[in-house]
Amino acid sequence: MKVSPETKLVIALGAGLLSIIVLGAMQYHAARRVVEDNRWVSHTQDVLRELEATEKQLNDADGCAQSFVISGDEAGLASCQQASEKIGRHLQNLRTLVADNEPQQHRLANVEASTGVSLRAIQQEIDLRKSGQLQAEGLAQMESSIRRSIGDVRTATADMRGVELELLRQRQQASQRSDRSINLLIIAGSFAAFVLVGVSGFALRSDIAARQKAQAVLRESEERFRMLVETVQDYAIYRLDTEGRVVTWNAGAERIKGYKASEILGKPFSCFYSEEDRQAGKPRCALEVAAREGRFEDEGWRVRKDGSRLWANTVVTALRDDSRKLVGFTKITRDFTERMLAERSLQESQEKLQASEKSLRELSLQLLSMQDEERRQIGREMHDSLGQYLSVLKMKLDSIRYDSQTGRLAATKQDVEECAALVEQCVKEVRTISYLLYPPMLEELGLKSAIPFYLDGFSKRSGVRTTFEISKDFDRLPRDTELIVFRVLQESLTNVHRHSGSATANVRVLRTAEAVILEVTDQGKGVPAEVLQESARDWIGMPGVGLRSMNHRVRQLGGALELTSTEAGTQVRATVPITVSSQALIKASA
């Protein structure tokens, strides 16, 4: 059966129109998918921001409470209350965000439970501090409880964050796949349009009237395709000629760029770039790469008609005819300004949190330094004044006792002798307290002489036998370094006496070119496994306020405090760096 040219034309045009309509529908569906994928990406980022904000407010509440416990100043409690209220709002936002995700709802329940425990513990600490009933032992236990509960919160939020980051990765991949799909559909639609023009021209060569009819149909199909592209609002989709001038303009481009079609058609697309980018040749480079490789993708600042800037993701795709001749480009632009600003805000929040933590550490170090200075002053006062007065009093009482041996004041001889014994004991106690507060020998002679003297007194008071090992050529160290090493020694031996049950303690001091190392080893019952495991987490769970503060001070100087324990005993090892400038200062002062 012979088919007329008109029938061939109708068949060809029908097939072409059907292809364009199908491609257009697929493109519209792909565009909707891109919008939906981006919405889910934004939703996941909202969850991550709320989790970050919850942890930050909990840390702020804990910091305010610790500041109040240390200083007693109630001025900061309002910030603590505000942080607690903000935590409630963030948790409410999280409940709304994960309402469609049942597993995350269970994880959020763990976060809320752990957060509630932390806030109640912090409030209990504040209340006890206000009532004056907070003792050192109770403070240590309560601080340990707060650290554990905050650790539970971080673990729970980390669990949720891990799930959300995985969702974010999957959704970003889905968004990228959708982007590729819509780009391919646009290219396919454009290619189909060009193919339709060629087929129509071939079919109309034998009949001018039929060709004109086919051309009319082709124009109609192109208009439909153009209208389909122009109705997309969330993407700027437009075509460029081979020189980069704008040929088509859709409604999304007008919304994102601010130009009307009558204002931008025929103008170079380089006007969307900043002056710096134009001078750097970025517009021309984008077209050259797209022409050479078929596609070019970039992300950066672009300029709207009113001069405002937007953060845009752009894809430039080369368009070629059947002979592979370059006929132009398609360009798709997405406005990512809100996403970029949100990421930048999140990064700035993290930087502020790190700065706050650093300030808190510096404040803690300053408080500890002031405490040591005060102890040094008290120790000197007791040693230089009270100790001397008591010594003189003892001497006078001794002279009275000697006079009584001649027969005078015989009735008070026993009383006088008892007074002399008590005064002698007072002198010993004053010297001991003075040495514990701030040993004068440490400042005058250094660690090499101060440690043996302290070990001798410690053994007499506690009954724990000690050994001491140090090199003969051990020189003086910077004052702060010597003080920290001596404080770690004091606290370590106190723990040996109170907790280990060991009858002996071995002290060893080593020095390298970069650091001084203190090792205190006992043969006691060791540290329980659960406590040792907690202490590995930045020493937060370590029992005893002394060791926690010493670890903090060692770390401030760039050192490390290590605790190892077995059934055979426990070892505390402190490594404190020695700076070159500090050594030079010691030699200069000598």
Coordinates of C-alpha atoms in Angstrom, one line a residue:
M1 CA 0.0 0.0 0.0
K2 CA 1.4 3.3 -1.1
V3 CA 1.5 6.0 1.5
S4 CA 1.1 9.6 0.4
P5 CA 3.6 12.3 1.4
E6 CA 0.9 14.0 3.4
T7 CA 0.4 10.7 5.4
K8 CA 4.1 10.4 5.9
L9 CA 4.2 14.0 7.1
V10 CA 1.4 13.4 9.5
I11 CA 3.1 10.2 10.8
A12 CA 6.4 12.0 11.2
L13 CA 4.9 15.0 12.9
G14 CA 2.8 12.9 15.1
A15 CA 5.8 10.8 16.3
G16 CA 7.8 13.9 16.8
L17 CA 5.1 15.7 18.8
L18 CA 4.5 12.6 20.9
S19 CA 8.2 12.4 21.7
I20 CA 8.3 16.1 22.6
I21 CA 5.3 15.8 24.8
V22 CA 6.6 12.7 26.5
L23 CA 10.0 14.4 27.0
G24 CA 8.3 17.5 28.2
A25 CA 6.3 15.6 30.7
M26 CA 9.3 13.6 31.9
Q27 CA 11.2 16.9 32.2
Y28 CA 8.5 18.4 34.3
H29 CA 8.3 15.3 36.5
A30 CA 12.1 15.4 36.9
A31 CA 12.0 19.1 37.8
R32 CA 9.4 18.3 40.4
R33 CA 11.6 15.6 41.8
V34 CA 14.6 17.9 42.0
V35 CA 12.5 20.4 44.0
E36 CA 11.3 17.6 46.3
D37 CA 14.9 16.2 46.7
N38 CA 16.2 19.7 47.6
R39 CA 13.3 20.1 50.1
W40 CA 14.4 16.9 51.8
V41 CA 18.0 18.0 51.8
S42 CA 17.0 21.2 53.5
H43 CA 14.8 19.2 56.0
T44 CA 17.8 17.0 57.0
Q45 CA 20.0 20.1 57.4
D46 CA 17.4 21.6 59.7
V47 CA 17.5 18.5 61.9
L48 CA 21.3 18.7 62.0
R49 CA 21.2 22.4 63.0
E50 CA 18.6 21.7 65.8
L51 CA 20.8 18.8 67.2
E52 CA 23.9 21.1 67.1
A53 CA 21.9 23.9 68.9
T54 CA 20.6 21.5 71.5
E55 CA 24.2 20.4 72.4
K56 CA 25.4 24.0 72.4
Q57 CA 22.6 25.2 74.8
L58 CA 23.3 22.2 77.1
N59 CA 27.0 23.1 77.2
D60 CA 26.1 26.7 77.9
A61 CA 23.8 25.6 80.8
D62 CA 26.6 23.4 82.2
G63 CA 29.1 26.2 81.9
C64 CA 26.9 28.7 83.7
A65 CA 26.3 26.2 86.5
Q66 CA 30.0 25.5 86.9
S67 CA 30.8 29.3 86.9
F68 CA 28.1 29.7 89.7
V69 CA 29.5 26.8 91.7
I70 CA 33.0 28.2 91.5
S71 CA 32.3 31.9 92.1
G72 CA 28.9 32.0 93.8
D73 CA 27.9 34.8 91.5
E74 CA 24.2 34.4 90.6
A75 CA 24.4 36.9 87.8
G76 CA 25.0 34.2 85.3
L77 CA 22.1 32.0 86.4
A78 CA 19.7 33.8 84.1
S79 CA 21.8 32.6 81.1
C80 CA 21.5 29.1 82.5
Q81 CA 17.7 29.4 82.6
Q82 CA 17.6 30.8 79.1
A83 CA 19.7 27.9 77.8
S84 CA 17.3 25.4 79.4
E85 CA 14.3 27.1 77.8
K86 CA 16.1 27.1 74.4
I87 CA 16.8 23.4 74.8
G88 CA 13.1 22.8 75.2
R89 CA 12.3 24.8 72.0
H90 CA 15.0 22.9 70.0
L91 CA 13.7 19.6 71.2
Q92 CA 10.1 20.6 70.2
N93 CA 11.5 21.6 66.7
L94 CA 13.2 18.2 66.4
R95 CA 9.9 16.4 67.3
T96 CA 8.2 18.3 64.5
L97 CA 11.0 17.5 62.0
V98 CA 11.2 13.8 62.7
A99 CA 7.4 13.3 63.0
D100 CA 7.5 11.2 59.8
N101 CA 10.5 9.1 60.8
E102 CA 9.6 6.5 63.6
P103 CA 13.2 5.3 64.2
Q104 CA 14.4 8.8 64.6
Q105 CA 11.5 9.5 67.0
H106 CA 12.8 6.7 69.2
R107 CA 16.4 8.1 69.1
L108 CA 15.0 11.6 69.9
A109 CA 13.3 10.1 72.9
N110 CA 16.7 9.0 74.1
V111 CA 18.1 12.5 73.5
E112 CA 15.2 14.0 75.5
A113 CA 15.6 11.6 78.4
S114 CA 19.3 12.2 78.6
T115 CA 18.9 15.9 78.3
G116 CA 16.3 15.9 81.1
V117 CA 18.7 14.0 83.4
S118 CA 21.5 16.5 82.6
L119 CA 19.3 19.6 83.2
R120 CA 18.0 18.1 86.5
A121 CA 21.5 17.3 87.7
I122 CA 22.7 20.8 86.8
Q123 CA 19.7 22.4 88.6
Q124 CA 20.3 20.2 91.7
E125 CA 24.0 21.4 91.7
I126 CA 22.8 25.0 91.6
D127 CA 20.3 24.5 94.3
L128 CA 22.8 22.8 96.6
R129 CA 25.3 25.6 95.9
K130 CA 22.7 28.2 96.8
S131 CA 21.9 26.5 100.1
G132 CA 25.5 26.1 101.0
Q133 CA 25.2 22.3 101.4
L134 CA 27.5 21.5 98.5
Q135 CA 30.7 19.8 99.8
A136 CA 33.9 18.9 97.9
E137 CA 33.1 15.2 97.9
G138 CA 29.5 15.8 96.8
L139 CA 30.7 18.2 94.1
A140 CA 33.0 15.5 92.7
Q141 CA 30.2 13.0 92.6
M142 CA 27.7 15.4 91.1
E143 CA 30.2 16.7 88.5
S144 CA 30.9 13.0 87.5
S145 CA 27.1 12.4 87.2
I146 CA 26.7 15.6 85.1
R147 CA 29.6 14.6 82.8
R148 CA 28.1 11.1 82.3
S149 CA 24.6 12.4 81.5
I150 CA 26.0 15.0 79.1
G151 CA 28.1 12.2 77.5
D152 CA 24.9 10.2 77.1
V153 CA 23.3 13.3 75.4
R154 CA 26.2 13.5 73.0
T155 CA 26.1 9.8 72.3
A156 CA 22.3 10.0 71.6
T157 CA 22.6 13.1 69.4
A158 CA 25.6 11.5 67.6
D159 CA 23.4 8.5 66.8
M160 CA 20.7 10.8 65.4
R161 CA 23.3 12.9 63.5
G162 CA 24.8 9.8 61.9
V163 CA 21.4 8.7 60.6
E164 CA 20.6 12.2 59.3
L165 CA 24.0 12.5 57.6
E166 CA 23.4 9.2 55.9
L167 CA 19.9 10.5 54.8
L168 CA 21.6 13.7 53.7
R169 CA 24.1 11.8 51.6
Q170 CA 21.3 9.7 50.0
R171 CA 19.1 12.7 49.3
Q172 CA 22.0 14.7 47.8
Q173 CA 22.7 11.7 45.6
A174 CA 19.0 11.6 44.6
S175 CA 19.1 15.3 43.9
Q176 CA 22.2 14.9 41.7
R177 CA 20.6 12.1 39.8
S178 CA 17.5 14.3 39.3
D179 CA 19.7 17.1 38.0
R180 CA 21.4 14.8 35.5
S181 CA 18.0 13.5 34.5
I182 CA 16.6 16.9 33.8
N183 CA 19.7 18.0 31.9
L184 CA 19.5 14.9 29.8
L185 CA 15.8 15.5 29.2
I186 CA 16.5 19.0 28.1
I187 CA 19.2 17.9 25.7
A188 CA 17.0 15.1 24.5
G189 CA 14.1 17.5 24.0
S190 CA 16.2 19.9 22.1
F191 CA 17.7 17.1 20.0
A192 CA 14.2 15.8 19.3
A193 CA 13.1 19.2 18.1
F194 CA 16.1 19.4 15.7
V195 CA 15.4 15.9 14.5
L196 CA 11.8 16.8 13.9
V197 CA 12.8 19.8 11.8
G198 CA 15.1 17.6 9.7
V199 CA 12.4 14.9 9.2
S200 CA 9.8 17.5 8.3
G201 CA 12.1 19.1 5.8
F202 CA 12.9 15.8 4.1
A203 CA 9.1 14.9 3.9
L204 CA 8.1 18.3 2.5
R205 CA 10.7 18.4 -0.4
S206 CA 8.1 16.9 -2.8
D207 CA 5.3 19.1 -1.8
I208 CA 5.7 22.8 -0.9
A209 CA 2.2 22.9 0.7
A210 CA 2.9 19.9 2.8
R211 CA 6.3 21.3 3.9
Q212 CA 4.6 24.6 4.9
K213 CA 2.1 22.6 6.9
A214 CA 4.8 20.5 8.5
Q215 CA 6.7 23.7 9.4
A216 CA 3.6 25.1 11.0
V217 CA 3.2 22.0 13.1
L218 CA 6.9 22.1 14.0
R219 CA 6.6 25.7 15.1
E220 CA 3.6 24.8 17.2
S221 CA 5.5 21.9 18.8
E222 CA 8.5 24.1 19.5
E223 CA 6.2 26.7 21.1
R224 CA 4.7 24.1 23.3
F225 CA 8.2 22.9 24.4
R226 CA 9.2 26.6 25.0
M227 CA 6.1 27.2 27.0
L228 CA 6.8 24.0 29.1
V229 CA 10.3 25.2 29.8
E230 CA 9.2 28.7 30.6
T231 CA 6.6 27.6 33.2
V232 CA 9.4 26.2 35.4
Q233 CA 9.7 28.6 38.4
D234 CA 12.5 27.0 40.5
Y235 CA 15.2 26.9 37.8
A236 CA 16.6 29.5 35.4
I237 CA 16.5 27.6 32.1
Y238 CA 17.6 29.4 29.0
R239 CA 19.6 29.0 25.8
L240 CA 22.7 30.8 24.5
D241 CA 24.0 31.1 21.0
T242 CA 27.6 30.1 20.2
E243 CA 28.8 33.5 21.3
G244 CA 27.1 33.3 24.7
R245 CA 24.2 35.7 24.0
V246 CA 20.8 34.9 25.5
V247 CA 18.4 33.4 23.0
T248 CA 15.5 32.2 25.3
W249 CA 14.4 33.1 28.8
N250 CA 12.0 31.3 31.1
A251 CA 9.9 32.4 34.1
G252 CA 12.4 30.8 36.6
A253 CA 15.2 32.9 35.0
E254 CA 13.2 36.1 35.5
R255 CA 12.5 35.2 39.1
I256 CA 16.1 34.3 40.0
K257 CA 18.0 36.8 37.9
G258 CA 15.5 39.7 38.0
Y259 CA 15.6 40.5 34.2
K260 CA 12.5 40.4 32.0
A261 CA 12.9 38.6 28.6
S262 CA 12.7 41.9 26.7
E263 CA 15.6 43.2 28.8
I264 CA 18.0 40.3 28.5
L265 CA 17.4 38.7 25.1
G266 CA 20.4 39.3 22.8
K267 CA 22.7 40.3 25.6
P268 CA 25.8 38.3 26.7
F269 CA 25.3 36.0 29.7
S270 CA 28.5 37.4 31.2
C271 CA 26.4 40.2 32.7
F272 CA 25.4 37.7 35.4
Y273 CA 29.0 37.5 36.6
S274 CA 30.8 40.0 38.9
E275 CA 33.3 42.4 37.4
E276 CA 36.2 40.3 38.9
D277 CA 34.9 37.1 37.3
R278 CA 34.5 38.8 34.0
Q279 CA 38.1 40.2 34.1
A280 CA 39.3 36.7 35.1
G281 CA 37.5 35.3 31.9
K282 CA 35.2 32.9 33.7
P283 CA 32.2 33.3 31.3
R284 CA 34.3 32.5 28.3
C285 CA 36.0 29.6 30.1
A286 CA 32.6 28.1 30.9
L287 CA 31.6 28.1 27.2
E288 CA 35.0 26.7 26.1
V289 CA 34.9 23.8 28.6
A290 CA 31.2 23.0 27.7
A291 CA 32.1 23.1 23.9
R292 CA 35.1 20.9 24.5
E293 CA 33.7 18.4 27.0
G294 CA 30.0 18.7 26.4
R295 CA 29.2 20.0 29.9
F296 CA 30.4 22.5 32.5
E297 CA 29.2 22.8 36.1
D298 CA 30.2 25.5 38.5
E299 CA 29.0 27.0 41.8
G300 CA 29.7 30.6 43.0
W301 CA 28.5 34.1 43.4
R302 CA 26.4 35.6 40.6
V303 CA 24.9 39.1 40.2
R304 CA 21.1 39.9 39.8
K305 CA 19.8 42.8 37.8
D306 CA 19.5 45.0 41.0
G307 CA 23.2 44.3 41.8
S308 CA 22.5 41.9 44.7
R309 CA 24.4 38.7 44.8
L310 CA 23.2 35.1 44.8
W311 CA 25.0 31.8 45.3
A312 CA 24.2 29.8 42.2
N313 CA 24.8 26.3 40.9
T314 CA 25.1 26.5 37.1
V315 CA 25.2 23.8 34.4
V316 CA 26.2 24.7 30.8
T317 CA 25.5 22.1 28.2
A318 CA 26.7 22.2 24.6
L319 CA 24.1 21.8 21.8
R320 CA 25.1 20.2 18.5
D321 CA 23.3 19.3 15.3
D322 CA 23.4 16.0 13.5
S323 CA 26.8 16.9 12.0
R324 CA 28.2 17.6 15.5
K325 CA 28.4 21.3 14.7
L326 CA 28.0 23.5 17.8
V327 CA 24.8 25.4 17.6
G328 CA 24.6 26.9 21.1
F329 CA 24.3 26.1 24.7
T330 CA 21.6 25.4 27.3
K331 CA 22.2 26.8 30.8
I332 CA 20.4 25.8 34.0
T333 CA 20.9 27.9 37.2
R334 CA 19.7 27.0 40.7
D335 CA 19.6 29.5 43.5
F336 CA 21.5 27.9 46.5
T337 CA 21.9 31.2 48.5
E338 CA 19.8 30.0 51.4
R339 CA 21.6 26.7 51.7
M340 CA 25.0 28.4 51.5
L341 CA 24.1 30.9 54.2
A342 CA 22.7 28.2 56.4
E343 CA 26.0 26.2 56.0
R344 CA 28.0 29.3 56.8
S345 CA 25.8 30.1 59.8
L346 CA 26.4 26.5 61.1
Q347 CA 30.1 26.9 60.6
E348 CA 30.2 30.2 62.4
S349 CA 28.2 28.7 65.2
Q350 CA 30.7 25.9 65.5
E351 CA 33.6 28.4 65.5
K352 CA 31.9 30.4 68.3
L353 CA 31.4 27.2 70.3
Q354 CA 35.0 26.4 70.0
A355 CA 36.0 29.9 71.0
S356 CA 33.7 29.7 74.1
E357 CA 35.3 26.4 75.1
K358 CA 38.8 27.9 74.7
S359 CA 37.8 30.9 76.8
L360 CA 36.4 28.6 79.5
R361 CA 39.7 26.6 79.6
E362 CA 41.7 29.9 79.9
L363 CA 39.5 31.1 82.7
S364 CA 39.9 27.8 84.5
L365 CA 43.7 28.0 84.2
Q366 CA 43.6 31.6 85.5
L367 CA 41.6 30.6 88.5
L368 CA 44.0 27.7 89.3
S369 CA 47.0 30.1 88.9
M370 CA 45.4 32.5 91.3
Q371 CA 44.7 29.7 93.8
D372 CA 48.4 28.7 93.7
E373 CA 49.5 32.3 94.2
E374 CA 47.3 32.7 97.1
R375 CA 48.6 29.4 98.6
R376 CA 52.1 30.6 98.1
Q377 CA 51.4 33.9 99.9
I378 CA 49.6 32.1 102.8
G379 CA 52.4 29.6 103.1
R380 CA 55.1 32.3 103.3
E381 CA 53.2 34.3 105.8
M382 CA 52.7 31.2 108.1
H383 CA 56.3 30.2 107.6
D384 CA 58.0 33.6 108.0
S385 CA 55.8 35.1 110.8
L386 CA 53.7 32.6 112.8
G387 CA 56.3 29.9 112.6
Q388 CA 59.0 32.2 114.0
Y389 CA 56.7 33.5 116.8
L390 CA 55.9 29.9 117.9
S391 CA 59.6 29.1 117.8
V392 CA 60.4 32.0 120.1
L393 CA 57.6 31.0 122.4
K394 CA 59.0 27.5 122.6
M395 CA 62.4 28.8 123.5
K396 CA 61.0 30.9 126.3
L397 CA 59.0 28.0 127.7
D398 CA 62.1 25.9 127.5
S399 CA 64.0 28.5 129.6
I400 CA 61.2 28.4 132.2
R401 CA 61.5 24.7 132.3
Y402 CA 65.3 25.0 132.9
D403 CA 64.7 27.6 135.7
S404 CA 62.2 25.2 137.4
Q405 CA 65.0 22.6 137.8
T406 CA 66.8 24.9 140.3
G407 CA 63.8 24.6 142.6
R408 CA 61.8 27.6 141.5
L409 CA 58.2 27.1 140.2
A410 CA 58.5 23.4 141.0
A411 CA 54.7 23.1 141.3
T412 CA 54.3 24.1 137.6
K413 CA 57.0 22.0 136.1
Q414 CA 54.7 19.4 134.6
D415 CA 52.4 22.1 133.1
V416 CA 55.4 23.9 131.6
E417 CA 56.7 20.8 130.1
E418 CA 53.4 20.0 128.5
C419 CA 53.2 23.5 127.1
A420 CA 56.6 23.1 125.6
A421 CA 55.6 19.8 124.0
L422 CA 52.4 21.3 122.6
V423 CA 54.2 24.3 121.2
E424 CA 56.7 22.0 119.6
Q425 CA 53.9 20.1 117.9
C426 CA 52.3 23.3 116.7
V427 CA 55.6 24.4 115.1
K428 CA 55.7 21.0 113.3
E429 CA 52.1 21.4 112.1
V430 CA 52.6 25.0 110.9
R431 CA 55.7 23.9 108.9
T432 CA 53.8 21.0 107.5
I433 CA 50.8 23.1 106.5
S434 CA 53.1 25.8 105.0
Y435 CA 54.9 23.2 103.0
L436 CA 51.7 21.6 101.6
L437 CA 50.3 25.0 100.7
Y438 CA 53.4 26.1 98.8
P439 CA 56.8 24.5 99.7
P440 CA 59.4 27.2 100.0
M441 CA 62.1 24.7 99.1
L442 CA 60.5 24.2 95.7
E443 CA 60.9 27.9 94.8
E444 CA 64.4 28.2 96.3
L445 CA 66.0 24.9 95.3
G446 CA 63.8 23.2 92.7
L447 CA 62.3 19.8 92.3
K448 CA 65.5 17.9 92.9
S449 CA 65.6 19.0 96.6
A450 CA 61.9 19.7 97.3
I451 CA 60.7 16.2 96.3
P452 CA 62.9 14.2 98.8
F453 CA 61.9 16.5 101.6
Y454 CA 58.2 16.1 100.8
L455 CA 58.6 12.3 100.4
D456 CA 60.2 12.1 103.9
G457 CA 57.3 14.0 105.5
F458 CA 54.7 12.0 103.5
S459 CA 56.1 8.7 104.6
K460 CA 56.1 9.8 108.3
R461 CA 52.5 11.0 108.1
S462 CA 51.0 8.1 106.0
G463 CA 53.3 5.1 106.7
V464 CA 53.8 4.5 103.0
R465 CA 57.4 3.8 102.1
T466 CA 58.7 5.8 99.1
T467 CA 61.6 5.6 96.7
F468 CA 62.9 8.4 94.5
E469 CA 64.9 8.3 91.3
I470 CA 66.3 11.4 89.5
S471 CA 69.4 12.0 87.5
K472 CA 72.3 13.7 89.2
D473 CA 72.6 16.5 86.5
F474 CA 68.9 17.4 86.8
D475 CA 68.7 21.2 86.5
R476 CA 66.1 23.8 87.5
L477 CA 62.9 24.1 85.4
P478 CA 60.6 27.0 84.7
R479 CA 58.6 27.9 87.8
D480 CA 55.2 26.9 86.3
T481 CA 56.6 23.6 85.1
E482 CA 58.1 22.8 88.5
L483 CA 54.9 23.7 90.3
I484 CA 52.7 21.6 88.0
V485 CA 55.0 18.5 88.4
F486 CA 55.0 19.0 92.2
R487 CA 51.2 19.3 92.4
V488 CA 50.7 16.1 90.3
L489 CA 53.1 14.4 92.7
Q490 CA 51.2 15.6 95.7
E491 CA 47.8 14.5 94.3
S492 CA 49.1 11.1 93.1
L493 CA 50.6 10.3 96.5
T494 CA 47.4 11.4 98.2
N495 CA 45.5 8.9 96.0
V496 CA 48.0 6.2 96.8
H497 CA 47.5 6.7 100.6
R498 CA 43.7 7.1 100.4
H499 CA 42.6 4.6 97.8
S500 CA 45.3 2.1 96.6
G501 CA 46.1 0.3 99.9
S502 CA 49.7 0.1 98.7
A503 CA 52.5 0.0 101.3
T504 CA 55.0 1.5 98.9
A505 CA 55.2 4.2 96.2
N506 CA 57.9 4.7 93.6
V507 CA 58.6 8.2 92.3
R508 CA 60.7 8.7 89.1
V509 CA 61.6 12.0 87.4
L510 CA 63.1 12.0 83.9
R511 CA 64.1 14.8 81.7
T512 CA 64.5 14.9 77.9
A513 CA 65.5 17.7 75.6
E514 CA 61.8 18.7 75.1
A515 CA 60.0 17.6 78.3
V516 CA 60.1 16.5 81.9
I517 CA 58.4 13.3 82.9
L518 CA 57.0 12.3 86.3
E519 CA 56.0 8.7 87.1
V520 CA 54.3 7.7 90.3
T521 CA 53.8 3.9 90.7
D522 CA 52.2 1.9 93.5
Q523 CA 51.5 -1.8 94.1
G524 CA 48.0 -1.4 95.3
K525 CA 44.6 -2.8 94.3
G526 CA 44.4 -0.7 91.1
V527 CA 41.6 1.4 89.6
P528 CA 38.3 -0.3 88.8
A529 CA 37.8 -1.0 85.1
E530 CA 34.7 1.1 84.7
V531 CA 36.5 4.1 86.3
L532 CA 39.5 3.6 84.1
Q533 CA 37.3 3.5 81.0
E534 CA 35.6 6.8 82.0
S535 CA 39.0 8.4 82.7
A536 CA 40.1 7.7 79.1
R537 CA 37.4 10.1 77.9
D538 CA 39.4 13.3 78.5
W539 CA 39.6 12.6 82.3
I540 CA 36.0 13.8 82.8
G541 CA 35.0 10.7 84.7
M542 CA 38.1 10.5 86.9
P543 CA 37.4 10.5 90.6
G544 CA 38.9 13.3 92.6
V545 CA 38.8 17.0 91.8
G546 CA 42.6 17.3 92.2
L547 CA 43.6 14.9 89.4
R548 CA 41.1 16.5 87.0
S549 CA 42.4 20.0 87.7
M550 CA 46.1 18.8 87.4
N551 CA 45.3 17.2 84.1
H552 CA 43.7 20.4 82.9
R553 CA 46.8 22.4 83.8
V554 CA 49.2 19.9 82.3
R555 CA 47.2 20.1 79.0
Q556 CA 47.3 23.9 79.1
L557 CA 51.1 23.7 78.8
G558 CA 50.8 21.2 76.0
G559 CA 51.5 18.1 78.1
A560 CA 49.6 14.9 78.9
L561 CA 48.5 13.0 82.0
E562 CA 48.2 9.2 81.6
L563 CA 46.6 6.8 84.0
T564 CA 47.3 3.0 83.6
S565 CA 46.2 0.4 86.1
T566 CA 46.4 -3.4 86.5
E567 CA 45.9 -5.9 89.3
A568 CA 49.6 -5.3 90.2
G569 CA 49.1 -1.6 90.8
T570 CA 48.6 1.8 89.2
Q571 CA 50.9 4.3 87.4
V572 CA 50.3 8.0 86.9
R573 CA 52.6 9.5 84.2
A574 CA 52.7 13.3 83.6
T575 CA 54.6 14.7 80.6
V576 CA 55.2 18.5 80.6
P577 CA 57.0 20.2 77.7
I578 CA 59.9 22.5 78.3
T579 CA 60.0 25.4 75.9
V580 CA 63.3 26.8 74.6
S581 CA 62.5 30.3 75.8
S582 CA 61.7 29.0 79.3
Q583 CA 65.0 27.2 79.6
A584 CA 66.9 30.3 78.4
L585 CA 65.0 32.4 81.1
I586 CA 66.1 30.0 83.8
K587 CA 69.7 30.1 82.8
A588 CA 69.6 33.9 82.5
S589 CA 68.2 34.3 86.0
A590 CA 70.8 31.9 87.4

